[in-house]
C-alpha cells in the first residue's frame, strides 16, 4: 500500500513523535512553566499496587432499604383500605419485613384481595388465620420483586459511590460489584484512608423536620416521648469559652417535610460573620416550591436540618424563604464541609454500607515494585538485544531499534488514553518485548532461507516479510483476542495486564513489520548491497 519509502518514513516518524509528545509529561512531571501548557495533561497513572492506596470491600445492607420500602407499602395499603372504605383493625410492618393486617371479617378479606390485585401487584398473601372471628392476614413482597429491588439498590449504591469518588478527585478508581450485595473499591494514591472511608460510607440521608416546641424536651429525655415525636441527637458543638464539645438533643416532629432528593446543588462557603465554613444548598424547582410552602406555613417555628439521623442545625424560620436556598451549619472544618457537599451533590445511598475488608498499600511497597519492574524491563531489553546482535549481526540492530520504538510508542499510547500502569502491566510490557523480537526472528529466518537458495538480498527480504506475515498475524491476533477477553472479564491488576498486552501487540506489529521493512527496503533498493548481514 505504501510503496514510497519517504511516505512510510513520514508515517513512522509522525507516530514516534506523537508518542514522545504524549509520553513526555509522564516521564518529566515537572516541566518548565513556559512549555507546560504546550503538552497534554494526559499521563500514565500508577495503579494501587505501585503507588499505594486503599482497597475496600463493602456490603450493602439491602435488608435495611427493604424495611423502608415495606414501611411505605404498609402506609399505602392502609390509605388504600381507608379510601375503599374497607374495615380493618390495624396495619403494621412486622420485624421480618412483612405487613400484618387485622380484618374484622372474612368479607373484608375479599375486599383486601381486590385492592391488592388493583393497586399492589408486588404484594402477595403469605398467610391468613381466623381467630376469635378476626381475620389476620400477613402480606409479603413477591420474591421476584425482592430480587429486583436488591439488584437496583446495589446498582444505585455503586453509582452514588462512583460519583462521590470522582468528585473526591481520585484518578483511575476501581469500583465494581462483587456477588449480590458487595462492592469492591480500589483507590490508588489515597493518603487519608479515614477521610475516604467517611466519604464513601456516609449514607447522606438529608431530612427537614419541625422541632416539637409544644412538649417538654426534659420530659422526653426522661422517657416520656409524646406520640408523633422523636428524640434525635444533635451534632457535637463546641462550648463558647472552654472549647469542649458537648452533646445536644432535640425533640422533633416525626413527619419528614422535605428530603435531600430535591437537592440541585451543594457548595462550601465561608460565613462573613465568624469566618466558618458552611454548606450552602439549593433545591430544584419542585424542592424550591416545597421549601417555600413549608417555610411560609411555619414562620417563627424551628426547622431542623438532619443528616443521617443527626441534627446539624435547627434555625428559627423568620420569614417565608423563596428561591430554594438554605444552609447547613455546624462546627465543620473546611475538609468536613467539602466532603459533606460532595456526598450531598452525589446523592444519598439507598441503604447503609458496611466495611467487610479494608487494606492500605504503603507507598514504600509501591516504589519497591516500580524499581524492580523497571529493572526487569531494562534487563530484558539488554539480554534480548545482545542475543539479536550476536545471532543476526547488523539485522539484529534493526530489531533492537524496533524494540526501543515499540516501548516508546506503547508508553505514549498508554499516556494518550490515561491508562493505569500496574505491576501485572509491567509484566505485560516485558512479555511484549519478547513478542516484538519474535516477529523479527520469523522474518529474518525466512530471509535466511531465501538467501541460502541463492536469491538476492532484495528478493530475500521481500520473500521473508511475505512468508512470515501470515504467521505473525495469526499469532498476534489470537493473543490479542485473549487479551480482550482478559480485559472484559478480568478485574483490577488483570485488566492492567490486558491493557499493556493489547497495546503492546498492536505496536509490536507496527514496529516489527512496518518500521523495520523501511530500513531493509532502503538498503536493498537505494544502496543495492551485495550481501545482507543477517
Coordinates of C-alpha atoms in Angstrom, one line a residue:
X1 CA 0.0 0.0 0.0
X2 CA 2.8 2.4 0.9
X3 CA 5.3 1.9 -1.8
X4 CA 7.1 5.1 -1.3
X5 CA 9.9 4.8 1.3
X6 CA 9.6 8.6 2.0
X7 CA 5.9 8.3 2.8
X8 CA 6.5 5.4 5.1
X9 CA 9.3 7.2 6.9
X10 CA 6.9 10.2 7.4
X11 CA 4.2 8.0 8.8
X12 CA 6.6 6.2 11.2
X13 CA 8.2 9.5 12.3
X14 CA 4.8 11.0 12.9
X15 CA 3.8 8.1 15.1
X16 CA 7.0 8.1 17.1
X17 CA 7.0 11.9 17.6
X18 CA 3.3 11.9 18.6
X19 CA 4.1 9.1 21.1
X20 CA 7.0 11.1 22.6
X21 CA 4.8 14.2 22.8
X22 CA 2.2 12.3 24.8
X23 CA 4.8 10.4 26.9
X24 CA 6.9 13.4 28.0
X25 CA 4.6 14.7 30.8
X26 CA 4.6 11.3 32.4
X27 CA 8.4 10.9 32.2
X28 CA 9.1 14.6 33.2
X29 CA 6.3 15.6 35.6
X30 CA 7.9 18.9 36.5
X31 CA 8.1 20.6 33.1
X32 CA 9.1 24.3 32.9
X33 CA 6.0 26.6 33.3
X34 CA 6.8 28.2 29.9
X35 CA 6.3 24.9 28.0
X36 CA 4.0 23.1 30.4
X37 CA 0.8 24.3 28.6
X38 CA 2.1 23.1 25.3
X39 CA 1.8 19.5 26.4
X40 CA -1.3 17.4 27.1
X41 CA -2.5 16.8 30.6
X42 CA -3.0 13.1 29.9
X43 CA -0.4 10.9 31.5
X44 CA 0.2 7.3 32.7
X45 CA -1.2 6.7 36.1
X46 CA 0.2 4.3 38.6
X47 CA -2.1 1.6 39.9
X48 CA -2.9 0.7 43.5
X49 CA -0.1 -1.9 43.6
X50 CA 2.6 0.7 42.5
X51 CA 1.7 3.9 44.2
X52 CA -0.2 2.6 47.3
X53 CA -3.7 3.5 48.3
X54 CA -6.8 1.8 49.6
X55 CA -8.6 -1.5 49.0
X56 CA -12.1 -1.7 50.3
X57 CA -14.9 -4.3 50.2
X58 CA -18.3 -3.0 51.2
X59 CA -21.5 -4.9 51.9
X60 CA -24.7 -3.1 51.0
X61 CA -27.4 -3.6 53.7
X62 CA -30.2 -4.3 51.3
X63 CA -32.5 -5.5 54.1
X64 CA -32.4 -2.0 55.7
X65 CA -33.5 -0.5 52.4
X66 CA -36.3 -3.1 52.1
X67 CA -37.5 -2.1 55.6
X68 CA -38.2 1.5 54.3
X69 CA -40.0 0.1 51.2
X70 CA -42.2 -2.2 53.2
X71 CA -43.0 0.6 55.7
X72 CA -44.1 2.8 52.8
X73 CA -46.2 0.0 51.3
X74 CA -47.8 -0.6 54.7
X75 CA -48.9 3.0 54.9
X76 CA -50.1 2.9 51.3
X77 CA -52.2 -0.2 51.9
X78 CA -53.6 1.5 55.0
X79 CA -54.5 4.5 52.9
X80 CA -56.0 2.3 50.2
X81 CA -58.2 0.4 52.6
X82 CA -59.5 3.7 54.0
X83 CA -60.1 5.1 50.5
X84 CA -62.1 2.0 49.5
X85 CA -63.9 2.1 52.9
X86 CA -62.7 -1.4 53.8
X87 CA -63.0 -2.0 57.6
X88 CA -59.8 -3.0 59.3
X89 CA -58.4 -3.0 62.8
X90 CA -54.7 -2.4 62.2
X91 CA -51.9 -2.4 59.6
X92 CA -48.3 -2.6 60.6
X93 CA -44.9 -3.5 59.3
X94 CA -43.5 -6.6 61.1
X95 CA -39.8 -7.1 62.0
X96 CA -39.5 -9.8 59.3
X97 CA -40.4 -7.3 56.6
X98 CA -43.9 -8.5 56.2
X99 CA -47.1 -6.5 56.7
X100 CA -49.7 -7.7 59.2
X101 CA -53.3 -6.7 58.7
X102 CA -56.2 -7.4 61.1
X103 CA -59.6 -7.6 59.5
X104 CA -62.9 -7.8 61.3
X105 CA -64.4 -10.5 59.0
X106 CA -63.8 -12.8 56.0
X107 CA -65.8 -10.4 53.8
X108 CA -63.2 -7.7 54.4
X109 CA -60.5 -10.1 53.2
X110 CA -62.2 -10.3 49.8
X111 CA -62.1 -6.5 49.6
X112 CA -58.4 -6.6 50.6
X113 CA -57.5 -9.1 47.9
X114 CA -59.3 -7.0 45.3
X115 CA -57.3 -3.9 46.5
X116 CA -54.0 -5.9 46.2
X117 CA -54.8 -7.0 42.7
X118 CA -55.7 -3.5 41.6
X119 CA -53.0 -1.4 43.3
X120 CA -50.3 -3.5 44.9
X121 CA -49.2 -6.3 42.4
X122 CA -45.9 -6.6 44.2
X123 CA -47.6 -7.9 47.4
X124 CA -48.9 -11.4 48.0
X125 CA -50.7 -13.0 50.9
X126 CA -48.2 -15.1 52.9
X127 CA -50.7 -16.5 55.4
X128 CA -54.2 -15.9 56.7
X129 CA -55.6 -17.1 60.1
X130 CA -59.1 -16.8 61.5
X131 CA -59.2 -16.4 65.3
X132 CA -61.9 -15.1 67.5
X133 CA -63.9 -14.0 64.5
X134 CA -61.0 -11.8 63.2
X135 CA -59.0 -12.4 60.1
X136 CA -55.2 -11.9 60.5
X137 CA -53.6 -11.6 57.1
X138 CA -49.8 -11.4 56.5
X139 CA -48.6 -9.8 53.3
X140 CA -45.1 -10.1 51.8
X141 CA -43.2 -8.8 48.8
X142 CA -43.0 -11.2 45.9
X143 CA -39.6 -12.9 45.7
X144 CA -39.0 -11.8 42.1
X145 CA -39.7 -8.2 43.2
X146 CA -37.4 -8.5 46.2
X147 CA -34.6 -9.7 43.9
X148 CA -35.1 -6.8 41.5
X149 CA -35.1 -4.3 44.3
X150 CA -31.9 -5.7 45.9
X151 CA -30.1 -5.5 42.5
X152 CA -31.4 -2.0 42.0
X153 CA -30.2 -1.0 45.5
X154 CA -26.7 -2.3 44.8
X155 CA -26.6 -0.7 41.3
X156 CA -27.7 2.7 42.8
X157 CA -25.2 2.4 45.6
X158 CA -22.4 1.7 43.1
X159 CA -23.3 4.8 41.0
X160 CA -23.5 7.0 44.1
X161 CA -20.2 5.8 45.4
X162 CA -18.6 6.3 41.9
X163 CA -20.0 9.9 41.8
X164 CA -18.5 10.6 45.3
X165 CA -15.1 9.2 44.4
X166 CA -15.0 11.1 41.2
X167 CA -15.7 14.4 43.0
X168 CA -13.2 13.5 45.7
X169 CA -10.5 13.6 42.9
X170 CA -9.2 10.1 42.9
X171 CA -7.7 9.2 39.5
X172 CA -8.5 5.7 38.0
X173 CA -10.5 4.3 40.8
X174 CA -11.7 0.7 40.5
X175 CA -15.3 0.4 41.7
X176 CA -17.0 -2.9 40.7
X177 CA -19.8 -5.1 42.1
X178 CA -18.9 -8.4 43.7
X179 CA -21.6 -11.0 44.2
X180 CA -25.1 -10.0 45.0
X181 CA -24.6 -7.3 47.6
X182 CA -20.9 -6.4 47.7
X183 CA -18.8 -3.6 46.1
X184 CA -15.0 -3.7 45.6
X185 CA -13.3 -0.3 45.7
X186 CA -9.7 0.4 45.0
X187 CA -8.4 4.0 45.3
X188 CA -4.8 4.5 44.1
X189 CA -2.9 7.3 45.8
X190 CA -5.3 8.0 48.6
X191 CA -3.2 9.4 51.6
X192 CA -6.0 9.8 54.1
X193 CA -7.9 6.5 54.4
X194 CA -10.2 7.6 57.3
X195 CA -11.4 10.6 55.3
X196 CA -12.0 8.4 52.2
X197 CA -13.9 5.8 54.3
X198 CA -16.1 8.5 55.9
X199 CA -16.9 10.0 52.5
X200 CA -17.8 6.7 50.9
X201 CA -19.6 5.1 53.8
X202 CA -21.8 8.1 54.7
X203 CA -25.4 7.4 53.8
X204 CA -26.1 11.2 53.5
X205 CA -29.8 11.0 54.0
X206 CA -30.8 14.7 54.4
X207 CA -34.2 15.4 56.0
X208 CA -36.1 18.5 57.2
X209 CA -38.3 18.1 60.3
X210 CA -40.1 20.6 62.5
X211 CA -38.9 20.9 66.2
X212 CA -41.6 19.9 68.6
X213 CA -41.9 23.1 70.7
X214 CA -45.3 22.1 72.2
X215 CA -43.9 19.4 74.5
X216 CA -41.0 19.4 77.0
X217 CA -37.6 18.2 75.9
X218 CA -36.7 17.4 79.5
X219 CA -39.8 15.1 79.9
X220 CA -38.9 13.4 76.6
X221 CA -35.3 12.8 77.8
X222 CA -36.8 11.1 80.9
X223 CA -38.5 8.7 78.6
X224 CA -41.9 10.4 78.0
X225 CA -41.7 11.0 74.3
X226 CA -45.1 12.2 73.0
X227 CA -46.8 10.4 70.2
X228 CA -45.9 11.7 66.8
X229 CA -42.5 13.0 68.0
X230 CA -39.0 11.6 68.2
X231 CA -35.8 12.4 70.1
X232 CA -32.8 13.0 67.9
X233 CA -29.2 13.7 68.8
X234 CA -27.5 16.9 67.6
X235 CA -24.1 17.3 66.1
X236 CA -21.5 17.8 68.8
X237 CA -21.0 21.5 69.5
X238 CA -18.0 23.4 71.0
X239 CA -18.5 25.4 74.2
X240 CA -18.1 29.1 73.6
X241 CA -15.5 29.5 76.4
X242 CA -14.0 26.1 77.1
X243 CA -14.0 24.9 73.6
X244 CA -15.0 21.4 74.9
X245 CA -17.5 19.6 72.8
X246 CA -21.0 18.7 74.2
X247 CA -23.9 16.6 73.2
X248 CA -27.3 18.2 72.4
X249 CA -30.7 16.6 72.0
X250 CA -33.8 17.7 70.0
X251 CA -37.4 16.8 70.3
X252 CA -38.7 16.7 66.7
X253 CA -42.0 16.0 64.9
X254 CA -41.7 12.5 63.4
X255 CA -43.0 13.6 60.0
X256 CA -40.4 14.5 57.4
X257 CA -41.3 17.6 55.4
X258 CA -38.6 17.5 52.8
X259 CA -35.6 15.3 51.9
X260 CA -32.3 15.6 50.0
X261 CA -33.8 14.1 46.9
X262 CA -35.0 17.6 46.0
X263 CA -31.4 19.0 46.1
X264 CA -29.9 20.5 43.0
X265 CA -26.5 21.7 44.3
X266 CA -24.4 21.9 47.4
X267 CA -21.3 24.1 47.8
X268 CA -18.9 25.1 50.6
X269 CA -18.9 28.8 51.6
X270 CA -17.4 30.8 54.4
X271 CA -19.6 32.9 56.7
X272 CA -19.0 36.6 56.8
X273 CA -19.6 36.8 60.5
X274 CA -17.4 34.1 62.0
X275 CA -15.3 33.1 59.0
X276 CA -16.5 29.5 59.5
X277 CA -17.2 27.1 56.6
X278 CA -20.8 26.0 55.9
X279 CA -22.6 24.1 53.2
X280 CA -25.0 26.2 51.0
X281 CA -27.6 24.0 49.4
X282 CA -30.0 24.8 46.6
X283 CA -33.2 22.9 45.8
X284 CA -34.5 22.0 42.4
X285 CA -37.7 23.6 41.1
X286 CA -40.1 21.3 42.9
X287 CA -38.0 21.3 46.1
X288 CA -37.9 25.1 46.0
X289 CA -41.7 25.3 45.8
X290 CA -42.0 22.8 48.7
X291 CA -39.4 24.7 50.8
X292 CA -41.3 28.0 50.0
X293 CA -44.6 26.4 51.2
X294 CA -43.0 24.8 54.3
X295 CA -41.3 28.0 55.5
X296 CA -44.4 30.1 54.7
X297 CA -46.6 27.8 56.8
X298 CA -44.2 27.6 59.8
X299 CA -42.9 31.2 60.3
X300 CA -41.4 31.7 63.9
X301 CA -41.0 27.9 64.3
X302 CA -37.7 25.9 64.3
X303 CA -36.9 23.7 61.3
X304 CA -34.3 21.0 62.0
X305 CA -31.8 20.0 59.3
X306 CA -30.9 16.4 59.8
X307 CA -28.2 14.3 58.1
X308 CA -28.0 10.6 58.7
X309 CA -30.1 10.9 61.9
X310 CA -28.0 13.7 63.4
X311 CA -29.4 17.3 63.7
X312 CA -26.9 19.7 62.3
X313 CA -28.9 22.9 62.9
X314 CA -32.4 24.0 63.9
X315 CA -32.8 27.6 63.0
X316 CA -36.0 29.7 63.6
X317 CA -37.9 30.4 60.4
X318 CA -38.2 34.2 60.5
X319 CA -39.9 34.6 57.1
X320 CA -41.0 32.7 54.1
X321 CA -37.9 31.6 52.1
X322 CA -38.3 31.6 48.4
X323 CA -35.7 30.8 45.8
X324 CA -34.8 27.4 47.2
X325 CA -31.6 28.3 49.1
X326 CA -30.7 27.0 52.6
X327 CA -27.7 26.5 54.7
X328 CA -26.3 23.6 56.8
X329 CA -24.1 25.0 59.5
X330 CA -22.1 23.2 62.2
X331 CA -18.7 23.0 63.8
X332 CA -17.2 22.0 60.4
X333 CA -13.6 22.0 59.4
X334 CA -13.2 23.0 55.7
X335 CA -12.5 19.4 54.7
X336 CA -15.6 18.2 56.6
X337 CA -17.7 20.8 54.9
X338 CA -16.2 19.9 51.5
X339 CA -16.9 16.2 52.0
X340 CA -20.4 16.9 53.1
X341 CA -21.0 19.0 50.0
X342 CA -19.7 16.1 47.9
X343 CA -22.0 13.5 49.4
X344 CA -25.0 15.8 49.1
X345 CA -24.3 16.5 45.4
X346 CA -23.7 12.8 44.7
X347 CA -27.0 11.9 46.5
X348 CA -27.7 9.6 49.4
X349 CA -27.0 5.9 49.4
X350 CA -30.2 3.9 49.2
X351 CA -29.0 1.7 52.0
X352 CA -26.2 1.7 54.7
X353 CA -23.0 0.1 53.8
X354 CA -20.7 -2.0 56.0
X355 CA -16.9 -2.3 55.5
X356 CA -16.0 -6.0 55.3
X357 CA -12.4 -5.6 54.3
X358 CA -10.0 -2.6 54.4
X359 CA -6.4 -2.7 53.4
X360 CA -3.9 0.0 52.8
X361 CA -0.9 -0.5 50.4
X362 CA 2.0 1.5 51.6
X363 CA 4.0 3.7 49.1
X364 CA 7.2 2.1 50.1
X365 CA 6.0 -1.3 48.7
X366 CA 4.8 0.5 45.6
X367 CA 8.1 2.2 45.0
X368 CA 10.0 -1.1 45.5
X369 CA 7.7 -2.7 43.0
X370 CA 8.3 0.1 40.5
X371 CA 12.1 -0.2 40.8
X372 CA 12.0 -3.9 40.3
X373 CA 9.6 -3.6 37.4
X374 CA 11.8 -1.0 35.6
X375 CA 14.9 -3.1 36.3
X376 CA 13.2 -6.2 34.8
X377 CA 12.3 -4.3 31.6
X378 CA 15.8 -2.9 31.2
X379 CA 17.5 -6.3 31.8
X380 CA 15.0 -8.0 29.4
X381 CA 15.8 -5.5 26.7
X382 CA 19.6 -5.8 27.2
X383 CA 19.5 -9.6 27.1
X384 CA 17.2 -9.7 24.0
X385 CA 19.4 -7.0 22.3
X386 CA 22.6 -9.0 22.9
X387 CA 21.1 -12.1 21.5
X388 CA 19.8 -10.4 18.4
X389 CA 23.1 -8.7 17.7
X390 CA 25.1 -11.9 18.3
X391 CA 22.8 -14.1 16.1
X392 CA 21.7 -11.7 13.4
X393 CA 24.6 -9.2 13.2
X394 CA 23.5 -5.8 11.7
X395 CA 19.9 -7.0 11.2
X396 CA 19.8 -7.6 14.9
X397 CA 20.5 -3.8 15.4
X398 CA 17.4 -3.1 13.3
X399 CA 15.4 -5.4 15.5
X400 CA 16.7 -3.5 18.6
X401 CA 15.7 -0.2 17.1
X402 CA 12.2 -1.6 16.5
X403 CA 12.2 -2.8 20.1
X404 CA 13.1 0.7 21.5
X405 CA 10.5 2.4 19.3
X406 CA 8.0 -0.3 20.5
X407 CA 8.4 0.7 24.1
X408 CA 8.2 4.5 23.3
X409 CA 5.0 4.1 21.2
X410 CA 3.5 1.7 23.8
X411 CA 4.0 4.1 26.7
X412 CA 2.9 7.1 24.6
X413 CA -0.3 5.3 23.7
X414 CA -0.9 4.5 27.4
X415 CA -0.4 8.2 28.3
X416 CA -2.8 9.2 25.5
X417 CA -5.6 7.0 26.9
X418 CA -4.9 8.0 30.6
X419 CA -4.2 4.3 31.2
X420 CA -3.1 2.9 34.6
X421 CA 0.2 1.1 34.9
X422 CA 0.0 -1.8 37.4
X423 CA 2.6 -4.4 38.4
X424 CA 1.0 -7.0 36.1
X425 CA 1.0 -4.3 33.5
X426 CA 4.8 -4.2 33.7
X427 CA 4.8 -7.9 33.2
X428 CA 2.7 -7.3 30.1
X429 CA 5.4 -4.9 28.8
X430 CA 8.2 -7.5 29.4
X431 CA 6.1 -10.1 27.5
X432 CA 5.6 -7.6 24.7
X433 CA 9.4 -7.2 24.4
X434 CA 9.7 -10.9 23.7
X435 CA 6.8 -10.9 21.2
X436 CA 8.2 -7.9 19.4
X437 CA 11.5 -9.6 18.6
X438 CA 9.8 -12.9 17.9
X439 CA 8.2 -11.3 14.8
X440 CA 11.6 -10.2 13.6
X441 CA 13.1 -13.6 14.2
X442 CA 10.4 -15.2 12.0
X443 CA 11.2 -12.6 9.2
X444 CA 14.9 -13.0 9.5
X445 CA 14.8 -16.8 9.4
X446 CA 12.6 -16.7 6.3
X447 CA 15.0 -14.3 4.6
X448 CA 18.0 -16.5 5.5
X449 CA 16.3 -19.5 3.8
X450 CA 15.8 -17.4 0.7
X451 CA 19.5 -16.3 0.7
X452 CA 20.6 -19.9 1.0
X453 CA 18.6 -20.6 -2.1
X454 CA 20.7 -18.0 -3.9
X455 CA 18.3 -15.2 -4.1
X456 CA 19.4 -11.5 -4.0
X457 CA 19.1 -9.5 -0.7
X458 CA 16.2 -7.6 -2.1
X459 CA 14.3 -10.7 -3.2
X460 CA 15.2 -12.5 0.1
X461 CA 13.8 -9.5 2.2
X462 CA 10.6 -9.3 0.2
X463 CA 10.0 -13.1 0.4
X464 CA 10.9 -13.1 4.1
X465 CA 8.3 -10.5 5.0
X466 CA 5.7 -12.0 2.7
X467 CA 6.1 -15.6 4.1
X468 CA 6.3 -14.6 7.8
X469 CA 3.4 -12.1 7.7
X470 CA 0.6 -14.6 7.9
X471 CA 2.3 -16.5 10.8
X472 CA 2.9 -13.2 12.7
X473 CA -0.6 -12.0 12.1
X474 CA -2.1 -15.3 13.2
X475 CA -0.1 -15.4 16.4
X476 CA -0.7 -11.8 17.4
X477 CA -4.4 -11.8 16.6
X478 CA -5.0 -14.9 18.8
X479 CA -3.0 -13.3 21.6
X480 CA -4.9 -10.0 21.1
X481 CA -8.2 -11.8 21.4
X482 CA -7.1 -13.5 24.6
X483 CA -6.1 -10.0 26.0
X484 CA -9.5 -8.6 25.0
X485 CA -11.3 -11.3 27.0
X486 CA -9.0 -10.7 29.9
X487 CA -9.9 -7.0 29.9
X488 CA -13.6 -7.7 29.5
X489 CA -13.9 -10.3 32.3
X490 CA -10.9 -9.6 34.5
X491 CA -10.7 -7.2 37.4
X492 CA -8.0 -4.8 38.8
X493 CA -4.5 -6.0 38.1
X494 CA -5.6 -8.5 35.4
X495 CA -7.1 -5.6 33.4
X496 CA -3.8 -3.7 33.8
X497 CA -2.0 -6.7 32.2
X498 CA -4.6 -6.9 29.4
X499 CA -4.3 -3.2 28.6
X500 CA -0.5 -3.2 28.2
X501 CA -0.5 -6.6 26.4
X502 CA -3.2 -5.4 23.9
X503 CA -1.5 -2.1 23.1
X504 CA 1.9 -3.9 23.0
X505 CA 0.8 -6.4 20.4
X506 CA -0.6 -3.8 18.1
X507 CA 2.5 -1.6 18.5
X508 CA 4.9 -4.6 18.0
X509 CA 3.3 -5.5 14.7
X510 CA 3.7 -1.9 13.6
X511 CA 7.4 -1.7 14.5
X512 CA 8.4 -5.2 13.6
X513 CA 6.7 -5.3 10.2
X514 CA 6.3 -1.7 9.1
X515 CA 9.2 0.2 10.6
X516 CA 11.9 -2.5 10.1
X517 CA 10.8 -3.0 6.5
X518 CA 11.5 0.7 5.8
X519 CA 15.2 0.2 6.8
X520 CA 15.6 -3.0 4.8
X521 CA 13.9 -1.6 1.7
X522 CA 16.2 1.5 1.9
X523 CA 19.4 -0.6 2.0
X524 CA 18.3 -3.1 -0.6
X525 CA 16.6 -0.7 -3.0
X526 CA 18.6 2.5 -2.8
X527 CA 22.1 1.2 -1.8
X528 CA 21.7 -2.1 -3.7
X529 CA 24.0 -4.0 -1.3
X530 CA 25.5 -7.3 -2.5
X531 CA 25.2 -9.2 0.9
X532 CA 22.9 -8.9 3.8
X533 CA 24.2 -9.1 7.3
X534 CA 21.6 -11.4 8.8

